[in-house]
Each structure stands twice: as structure tokens, then as C-alpha cells.
């Protein structure tokens, strides 16, 4: 269907991208004792934290870094694991409040992708997209806070941030490849998704479209900064503008086109959770079914608000949302409005 892009675009999220790249590139000579810290997404000390062990180090290539507060790193052989990072983000997702589409979507994917629920239709796709979103949330953070060994709330050293974001980006690259392969497999199926698969594919596709939407908007902002900076090399601006154009004109339309193909009929946008009743409680517990159904219904209710937000944004000449409106939103609203005019056709929830 398409090629992975997350690991190929510039790192435009961090203000210290060049420094982070340098800090991850050279050998280290550890000089201090391992110390525990707790990494946070924000300055809220009570928010979910990632416990990590760090150690002061000196770069073998640069003696003047010996006492720099930026030169700490994850202790050797004690890096955060992928499950550690996923759990950290999942705890943050669960803590996020609000009834908006973005929050509900991420919580729905979190619930649907729980371990032990392999009987759920297309759970492999949902879980891969959910994990991809977890690492995307880490990679796109421009900075983090941490509770240091003295229990003070301080900015996370850039040298640790560099490693954290690098781990996330590498994981993201592998997961993106897996997800795009799964979408290719979906295309080989004849016709629209089965009734029991629709919600899983629909939610997964929206999470993907929103992630790449955010990526493209950030890329556009990055290019604007470069063009205003007289020190930016012309060749670099030209090559990155070309890459951005490929993503805008080929990759994103391909993704939106896949969504349109899967949900092109009125029946295909009739999303229901009735199929949950056919799954044994021994495979999916009553509590899990109730949570998935509850958050899923809230998610479906909130989608009109998202569509109207996209339409409003497109009216302000947002190029990404213009494309999303053209390929997805206009079509979907038309189908949903047709259902409202024919309530007898509406599937029970």
C-alpha cells in the first residue's frame, strides 16, 4: 500500500534535535553511580511516571562535557523496555479527561488491544496501531520533566531525552511497517469489512489518519521556520519540501483512499457492537465487553464533532484538512445523514 515514513522525516519535534542526534552517536564513559528518576510528560508530579535508572557519563570524544548537567544516560543494560514505555503512555491515556473524539479514540484502542482479548476481531491491527500511537506520543514530545533523585521536579536532561525519543522512534518505525502490511492484507479481502470487523478497522484508520495529519501539520510548520531562517541551506529546504510534497500528494491520499474504499457504502458506516454478544465470556470478560461497548458508543457519538472541526479547519486553508475533508469527511457525513433520514435502516447499538 505505502512505505513507512515516520523514521524518514526530519526530527522537527524537538528544539534540540541536532544535539540529541550528537548525544546518541558517540561512545560513553560512565562516571557516576546509577540513580533512579521518574520521567513525566508534564510538570504534574502526580501524573503517570516512567521509572528509569540513569547514570552520569563523560563522552569519550569530548572532555569538556564531564560536569555538564545534560550528560546523563540510561544506565548500561538498564534501558526502559517497550512494554514499560507502552504502560507509561497507556496510564497517561487512561488519565486523560474529556469526551472529545481524540481522547475517546485512544482510550477505545487501549481497551480493545488489552492482552488476553485475542478473540476480538482484527485485534492484531488495533493493537499494532495502539502501540504505534504510544511511541508516537513519546517521540513527538519536545521535552519532558522528571523527579530527580532529590525528589525535585526538574526538566529531563537532554541527553536522557535523546535516548528516550530515539527508542520510541525506532519502535515506531518497526510498528509502522507492520501496520502498513496489515492494511495491504485488508485490501486483498473481497468487498467491505465484515460487520464484526468494521469498528476495529474504522477506529484504527482514524488513529492513523490523525497521527499522520499531526505529522504533516508539524512538517509544514517546520518548513515555514526554515524558509524564514536565512541560515537554512537552500538544498536542505528544497529536499525537505520535496519530501513533504510526496507525503501530502501521495502518501496521505493513499491512506485516505484506503479508508474510503473500506467505508464507501451506507451499510459500511453502520457501526455496531452487537457482535460482542456472540463472543464467549471465557474469551472476553463481561467487564471488558462493557468497557469496550461504553467507550465505543461515546466515540461514535463524538465523531460528528470531529468532522465539523475538520470542515472548519479546511475552510481556513489548512491543506491537510482540506484533503481529509475531500477524501473522508464529506462522504462520511453524507452517509450518516442518509441514515438519519432513514431511521428504520439504522442498526441497533
One Martini backbone bead per residue (centre of mass of N, CA, C, O) as a GRO file, in nm:
protein
  349
    1UNK     BB    1   0.060   0.060  -0.025
    2UNK     BB    2   0.313   0.172   0.155
    3UNK     BB    3   0.556   0.363   0.315
    4UNK     BB    4   0.752   0.431   0.556
    5UNK     BB    5   0.801   0.764   0.743
    6UNK     BB    6   0.882   0.831   1.042
    7UNK     BB    7   1.210   0.771   1.000
    8UNK     BB    8   1.240   0.996   0.741
    9UNK     BB    9   1.188   1.236   0.885
   10UNK     BB   10   1.240   1.500   1.041
   11UNK     BB   11   1.328   1.633   1.360
   12UNK     BB   12   1.068   1.870   1.451
   13UNK     BB   13   1.000   1.855   1.765
   14UNK     BB   14   1.282   1.931   1.860
   15UNK     BB   15   1.509   2.185   1.961
   16UNK     BB   16   1.748   1.938   2.002
   17UNK     BB   17   1.802   1.748   1.757
   18UNK     BB   18   2.107   1.773   1.698
   19UNK     BB   19   2.202   1.712   1.986
   20UNK     BB   20   2.068   1.437   2.014
   21UNK     BB   21   2.222   1.300   1.789
   22UNK     BB   22   2.501   1.338   1.917
   23UNK     BB   23   2.443   1.198   2.199
   24UNK     BB   24   2.384   0.909   2.039
   25UNK     BB   25   2.671   0.861   1.870
   26UNK     BB   26   2.860   0.821   2.112
   27UNK     BB   27   3.065   0.721   2.337
   28UNK     BB   28   3.078   0.609   2.687
   29UNK     BB   29   3.178   0.723   3.026
   30UNK     BB   30   3.107   0.615   3.324
   31UNK     BB   31   3.104   0.806   3.655
   32UNK     BB   32   2.851   0.717   3.808
   33UNK     BB   33   2.588   0.635   3.988
   34UNK     BB   34   2.306   0.489   3.998
   35UNK     BB   35   1.986   0.655   3.936
   36UNK     BB   36   1.663   0.738   4.024
   37UNK     BB   37   1.386   0.822   3.813
   38UNK     BB   38   1.095   1.029   3.702
   39UNK     BB   39   0.910   1.039   3.416
   40UNK     BB   40   0.738   1.314   3.248
   41UNK     BB   41   0.508   1.487   3.045
   42UNK     BB   42   0.484   1.687   3.289
   43UNK     BB   43   0.448   1.908   3.582
   44UNK     BB   44   0.293   1.665   3.708
   45UNK     BB   45   0.367   1.471   3.983
   46UNK     BB   46   0.084   1.284   3.955
   47UNK     BB   47   0.157   1.169   3.706
   48UNK     BB   48   0.253   0.950   3.505
   49UNK     BB   49   0.543   0.735   3.534
   50UNK     BB   50   0.891   0.670   3.452
   51UNK     BB   51   1.102   0.444   3.557
   52UNK     BB   52   1.457   0.524   3.592
   53UNK     BB   53   1.804   0.457   3.518
   54UNK     BB   54   2.079   0.670   3.583
   55UNK     BB   55   2.399   0.807   3.447
   56UNK     BB   56   2.681   0.947   3.456
   57UNK     BB   57   2.879   1.099   3.185
   58UNK     BB   58   3.149   1.073   2.943
   59UNK     BB   59   3.263   1.173   2.661
   60UNK     BB   60   3.519   1.047   2.469
   61UNK     BB   61   3.518   1.312   2.263
   62UNK     BB   62   3.455   1.509   2.536
   63UNK     BB   63   3.583   1.664   2.816
   64UNK     BB   64   3.374   1.917   2.863
   65UNK     BB   65   3.123   1.718   2.968
   66UNK     BB   66   3.162   1.606   3.258
   67UNK     BB   67   2.963   1.844   3.419
   68UNK     BB   68   2.716   1.817   3.260
   69UNK     BB   69   2.367   1.807   3.302
   70UNK     BB   70   2.322   1.653   3.015
   71UNK     BB   71   2.521   1.396   3.104
   72UNK     BB   72   2.298   1.158   3.095
   73UNK     BB   73   2.205   0.806   3.125
   74UNK     BB   74   2.116   0.516   3.074
   75UNK     BB   75   2.186   0.250   3.216
   76UNK     BB   76   2.356  -0.010   3.169
   77UNK     BB   77   2.129  -0.256   3.099
   78UNK     BB   78   1.872  -0.021   3.174
   79UNK     BB   79   1.647   0.001   2.975
   80UNK     BB   80   1.363   0.078   2.858
   81UNK     BB   81   1.097  -0.090   2.772
   82UNK     BB   82   0.837  -0.124   2.573
   83UNK     BB   83   0.629  -0.198   2.793
   84UNK     BB   84   0.697   0.041   2.974
   85UNK     BB   85   0.617   0.265   2.770
   86UNK     BB   86   0.328   0.175   2.716
   87UNK     BB   87   0.225   0.193   3.008
   88UNK     BB   88   0.276   0.493   3.044
   89UNK     BB   89   0.084   0.587   2.818
   90UNK     BB   90  -0.170   0.440   2.909
   91UNK     BB   91  -0.196   0.592   3.177
   92UNK     BB   92  -0.232   0.866   3.037
   93UNK     BB   93  -0.481   0.801   2.870
   94UNK     BB   94  -0.662   0.723   3.112
   95UNK     BB   95  -0.628   1.018   3.243
   96UNK     BB   96  -0.755   1.147   3.027
   97UNK     BB   97  -0.981   1.397   2.963
   98UNK     BB   98  -1.283   1.377   2.807
   99UNK     BB   99  -1.522   1.374   2.505
  100UNK     BB  100  -1.335   1.358   2.280
  101UNK     BB  101  -1.230   1.192   2.011
  102UNK     BB  102  -0.926   1.153   2.075
  103UNK     BB  103  -0.959   1.035   2.360
  104UNK     BB  104  -1.159   0.805   2.295
  105UNK     BB  105  -0.992   0.659   2.084
  106UNK     BB  106  -0.746   0.583   2.265
  107UNK     BB  107  -0.917   0.428   2.474
  108UNK     BB  108  -1.036   0.219   2.286
  109UNK     BB  109  -0.768   0.095   2.192
  110UNK     BB  110  -0.672   0.015   2.471
  111UNK     BB  111  -0.904  -0.183   2.537
  112UNK     BB  112  -0.891  -0.363   2.273
  113UNK     BB  113  -0.559  -0.434   2.319
  114UNK     BB  114  -0.568  -0.621   2.532
  115UNK     BB  115  -0.458  -0.870   2.687
  116UNK     BB  116  -0.651  -1.167   2.614
  117UNK     BB  117  -0.826  -1.048   2.336
  118UNK     BB  118  -0.795  -1.229   2.060
  119UNK     BB  119  -1.111  -1.259   1.975
  120UNK     BB  120  -1.102  -0.998   1.858
  121UNK     BB  121  -1.150  -0.830   1.590
  122UNK     BB  122  -0.858  -0.712   1.469
  123UNK     BB  123  -0.648  -0.695   1.714
  124UNK     BB  124  -0.375  -0.672   1.572
  125UNK     BB  125  -0.424  -0.393   1.449
  126UNK     BB  126  -0.503  -0.234   1.699
  127UNK     BB  127  -0.246  -0.290   1.861
  128UNK     BB  128  -0.044  -0.168   1.661
  129UNK     BB  129  -0.167   0.118   1.659
  130UNK     BB  130  -0.150   0.170   1.960
  131UNK     BB  131   0.158   0.139   1.983
  132UNK     BB  132   0.225   0.355   1.781
  133UNK     BB  133   0.097   0.585   1.948
  134UNK     BB  134   0.273   0.563   2.196
  135UNK     BB  135   0.545   0.633   2.047
  136UNK     BB  136   0.449   0.897   1.923
  137UNK     BB  137   0.406   1.051   2.192
  138UNK     BB  138   0.706   1.048   2.262
  139UNK     BB  139   0.849   1.160   2.006
  140UNK     BB  140   0.676   1.445   1.995
  141UNK     BB  141   0.816   1.540   2.239
  142UNK     BB  142   1.008   1.823   2.321
  143UNK     BB  143   0.966   1.754   2.637
  144UNK     BB  144   1.058   1.679   2.981
  145UNK     BB  145   1.003   1.561   3.299
  146UNK     BB  146   1.141   1.520   3.643
  147UNK     BB  147   1.223   1.318   3.920
  148UNK     BB  148   1.473   1.338   4.111
  149UNK     BB  149   1.673   1.202   4.362
  150UNK     BB  150   1.566   1.472   4.541
  151UNK     BB  151   1.256   1.527   4.459
  152UNK     BB  152   1.273   1.707   4.207
  153UNK     BB  153   1.136   1.923   3.970
  154UNK     BB  154   1.270   1.866   3.642
  155UNK     BB  155   1.424   1.870   3.366
  156UNK     BB  156   1.507   1.662   3.134
  157UNK     BB  157   1.776   1.561   3.014
  158UNK     BB  158   1.874   1.566   2.692
  159UNK     BB  159   2.031   1.294   2.694
  160UNK     BB  160   1.779   1.129   2.779
  161UNK     BB  161   1.576   1.225   2.574
  162UNK     BB  162   1.729   1.115   2.330
  163UNK     BB  163   1.695   0.815   2.402
  164UNK     BB  164   1.389   0.802   2.432
  165UNK     BB  165   1.318   0.901   2.140
  166UNK     BB  166   1.481   0.684   1.993
  167UNK     BB  167   1.331   0.437   2.089
  168UNK     BB  168   1.053   0.526   1.981
  169UNK     BB  169   1.128   0.556   1.679
  170UNK     BB  170   1.216   0.265   1.628
  171UNK     BB  171   0.947   0.135   1.706
  172UNK     BB  172   0.774   0.293   1.504
  173UNK     BB  173   0.897   0.182   1.245
  174UNK     BB  174   0.817  -0.118   1.282
  175UNK     BB  175   0.509  -0.075   1.322
  176UNK     BB  176   0.448   0.067   1.058
  177UNK     BB  177   0.516  -0.170   0.879
  178UNK     BB  178   0.302  -0.364   0.996
  179UNK     BB  179   0.049  -0.192   0.942
  180UNK     BB  180   0.077  -0.164   0.632
  181UNK     BB  181   0.061  -0.469   0.586
  182UNK     BB  182  -0.227  -0.506   0.703
  183UNK     BB  183  -0.364  -0.321   0.496
  184UNK     BB  184  -0.292  -0.490   0.254
  185UNK     BB  185  -0.454  -0.738   0.349
  186UNK     BB  186  -0.731  -0.597   0.342
  187UNK     BB  187  -0.732  -0.551   0.026
  188UNK     BB  188  -0.765  -0.867  -0.042
  189UNK     BB  189  -1.037  -0.840   0.032
  190UNK     BB  190  -1.367  -0.883  -0.031
  191UNK     BB  191  -1.491  -0.604   0.004
  192UNK     BB  192  -1.619  -0.522   0.281
  193UNK     BB  193  -1.620  -0.535   0.591
  194UNK     BB  194  -1.710  -0.699   0.838
  195UNK     BB  195  -1.919  -0.627   1.086
  196UNK     BB  196  -1.704  -0.713   1.320
  197UNK     BB  197  -1.458  -0.526   1.179
  198UNK     BB  198  -1.529  -0.224   1.147
  199UNK     BB  199  -1.448  -0.083   1.411
  200UNK     BB  200  -1.148  -0.157   1.409
  201UNK     BB  201  -1.078  -0.024   1.136
  202UNK     BB  202  -1.194   0.255   1.184
  203UNK     BB  203  -1.023   0.330   1.436
  204UNK     BB  204  -0.744   0.278   1.313
  205UNK     BB  205  -0.766   0.480   1.077
  206UNK     BB  206  -0.809   0.735   1.246
  207UNK     BB  207  -0.545   0.723   1.400
  208UNK     BB  208  -0.365   0.740   1.154
  209UNK     BB  209  -0.473   1.003   1.027
  210UNK     BB  210  -0.406   1.178   1.281
  211UNK     BB  211  -0.104   1.131   1.294
  212UNK     BB  212  -0.035   1.229   1.002
  213UNK     BB  213  -0.158   1.502   1.035
  214UNK     BB  214   0.035   1.597   1.258
  215UNK     BB  215   0.291   1.557   1.095
  216UNK     BB  216   0.225   1.755   0.860
  217UNK     BB  217   0.183   2.010   1.029
  218UNK     BB  218   0.470   2.009   1.149
  219UNK     BB  219   0.620   2.017   0.881
  220UNK     BB  220   0.507   2.286   0.781
  221UNK     BB  221   0.621   2.453   1.016
  222UNK     BB  222   0.917   2.381   0.970
  223UNK     BB  223   0.940   2.504   0.684
  224UNK     BB  224   0.870   2.792   0.766
  225UNK     BB  225   1.119   2.833   0.946
  226UNK     BB  226   1.335   2.781   0.734
  227UNK     BB  227   1.251   3.011   0.532
  228UNK     BB  228   1.306   3.241   0.760
  229UNK     BB  229   1.597   3.126   0.767
  230UNK     BB  230   1.895   3.237   0.631
  231UNK     BB  231   2.074   2.969   0.727
  232UNK     BB  232   1.924   2.787   0.547
  233UNK     BB  233   1.969   2.553   0.330
  234UNK     BB  234   1.850   2.522   0.020
  235UNK     BB  235   1.874   2.213  -0.031
  236UNK     BB  236   1.721   2.132   0.225
  237UNK     BB  237   1.457   2.269   0.164
  238UNK     BB  238   1.405   2.124  -0.106
  239UNK     BB  239   1.404   1.826  -0.003
  240UNK     BB  240   1.182   1.862   0.217
  241UNK     BB  241   0.963   1.971   0.030
  242UNK     BB  242   0.951   1.715  -0.142
  243UNK     BB  243   0.873   1.521   0.081
  244UNK     BB  244   0.616   1.663   0.169
  245UNK     BB  245   0.476   1.635  -0.107
  246UNK     BB  246   0.461   1.325  -0.107
  247UNK     BB  247   0.287   1.301   0.147
  248UNK     BB  248   0.049   1.484   0.048
  249UNK     BB  249   0.012   1.352  -0.265
  250UNK     BB  250   0.037   1.030  -0.175
  251UNK     BB  251   0.018   0.909   0.110
  252UNK     BB  252  -0.242   1.038   0.229
  253UNK     BB  253  -0.437   0.966  -0.005
  254UNK     BB  254  -0.394   0.662   0.030
  255UNK     BB  255  -0.512   0.642   0.313
  256UNK     BB  256  -0.788   0.774   0.250
  257UNK     BB  257  -0.859   0.574   0.022
  258UNK     BB  258  -0.876   0.326   0.196
  259UNK     BB  259  -1.104   0.422   0.372
  260UNK     BB  260  -1.311   0.467   0.147
  261UNK     BB  261  -1.316   0.172   0.051
  262UNK     BB  262  -1.417   0.048   0.329
  263UNK     BB  263  -1.646   0.316   0.355
  264UNK     BB  264  -1.852   0.354   0.081
  265UNK     BB  265  -2.107   0.263   0.230
  266UNK     BB  266  -2.378   0.281   0.424
  267UNK     BB  267  -2.334   0.008   0.571
  268UNK     BB  268  -2.025   0.050   0.654
  269UNK     BB  269  -2.115   0.295   0.872
  270UNK     BB  270  -2.257   0.073   1.046
  271UNK     BB  271  -2.186   0.085   1.377
  272UNK     BB  272  -2.150  -0.200   1.592
  273UNK     BB  273  -2.179  -0.417   1.912
  274UNK     BB  274  -2.333  -0.694   1.873
  275UNK     BB  275  -2.092  -0.902   1.834
  276UNK     BB  276  -2.014  -0.931   2.138
  277UNK     BB  277  -2.242  -1.143   2.211
  278UNK     BB  278  -2.079  -1.385   2.047
  279UNK     BB  279  -1.871  -1.376   2.279
  280UNK     BB  280  -1.720  -1.537   2.507
  281UNK     BB  281  -1.645  -1.496   2.846
  282UNK     BB  282  -1.379  -1.670   2.825
  283UNK     BB  283  -1.250  -1.447   2.619
  284UNK     BB  284  -1.454  -1.206   2.713
  285UNK     BB  285  -1.535  -1.021   2.949
  286UNK     BB  286  -1.786  -0.841   3.077
  287UNK     BB  287  -1.615  -0.591   3.145
  288UNK     BB  288  -1.481  -0.555   2.868
  289UNK     BB  289  -1.740  -0.527   2.706
  290UNK     BB  290  -1.852  -0.280   2.854
  291UNK     BB  291  -1.617  -0.086   2.796
  292UNK     BB  292  -1.613  -0.103   2.488
  293UNK     BB  293  -1.907  -0.017   2.445
  294UNK     BB  294  -1.907   0.254   2.595
  295UNK     BB  295  -1.670   0.397   2.447
  296UNK     BB  296  -1.769   0.339   2.160
  297UNK     BB  297  -2.030   0.505   2.172
  298UNK     BB  298  -1.895   0.773   2.237
  299UNK     BB  299  -1.726   0.784   1.982
  300UNK     BB  300  -1.957   0.786   1.774
  301UNK     BB  301  -2.088   1.048   1.882
  302UNK     BB  302  -1.815   1.235   1.839
  303UNK     BB  303  -1.760   1.245   1.523
  304UNK     BB  304  -1.910   1.500   1.429
  305UNK     BB  305  -1.725   1.700   1.569
  306UNK     BB  306  -1.477   1.631   1.406
  307UNK     BB  307  -1.588   1.692   1.123
  308UNK     BB  308  -1.644   1.993   1.182
  309UNK     BB  309  -1.351   2.067   1.248
  310UNK     BB  310  -1.236   1.996   0.971
  311UNK     BB  311  -1.411   2.190   0.809
  312UNK     BB  312  -1.316   2.450   0.951
  313UNK     BB  313  -1.015   2.414   0.886
  314UNK     BB  314  -1.045   2.403   0.575
  315UNK     BB  315  -1.157   2.702   0.556
  316UNK     BB  316  -0.845   2.804   0.650
  317UNK     BB  317  -0.638   2.654   0.449
  318UNK     BB  318  -0.597   2.362   0.538
  319UNK     BB  319  -0.451   2.122   0.354
  320UNK     BB  320  -0.500   1.862   0.515
  321UNK     BB  321  -0.811   1.908   0.575
  322UNK     BB  322  -0.899   1.927   0.286
  323UNK     BB  323  -0.832   1.634   0.222
  324UNK     BB  324  -1.000   1.501   0.447
  325UNK     BB  325  -1.267   1.615   0.352
  326UNK     BB  326  -1.270   1.502   0.061
  327UNK     BB  327  -1.210   1.184   0.127
  328UNK     BB  328  -1.406   1.160   0.404
  329UNK     BB  329  -1.615   1.358   0.544
  330UNK     BB  330  -1.827   1.410   0.326
  331UNK     BB  331  -1.903   1.116   0.283
  332UNK     BB  332  -1.977   1.040   0.579
  333UNK     BB  333  -2.196   1.252   0.628
  334UNK     BB  334  -2.381   1.156   0.404
  335UNK     BB  335  -2.433   0.875   0.524
  336UNK     BB  336  -2.535   0.965   0.805
  337UNK     BB  337  -2.771   1.141   0.698
  338UNK     BB  338  -2.915   0.908   0.554
  339UNK     BB  339  -2.976   0.751   0.815
  340UNK     BB  340  -3.149   0.976   0.952
  341UNK     BB  341  -3.371   0.960   0.717
  342UNK     BB  342  -3.349   0.622   0.787
  343UNK     BB  343  -3.420   0.476   1.080
  344UNK     BB  344  -3.491   0.178   0.987
  345UNK     BB  345  -3.175   0.123   0.900
  346UNK     BB  346  -3.075   0.124   1.180
  347UNK     BB  347  -2.857  -0.007   1.379
  348UNK     BB  348  -2.820  -0.153   1.657
  349UNK     BB  349  -2.639  -0.098   1.979
   0.00000   0.00000   0.00000
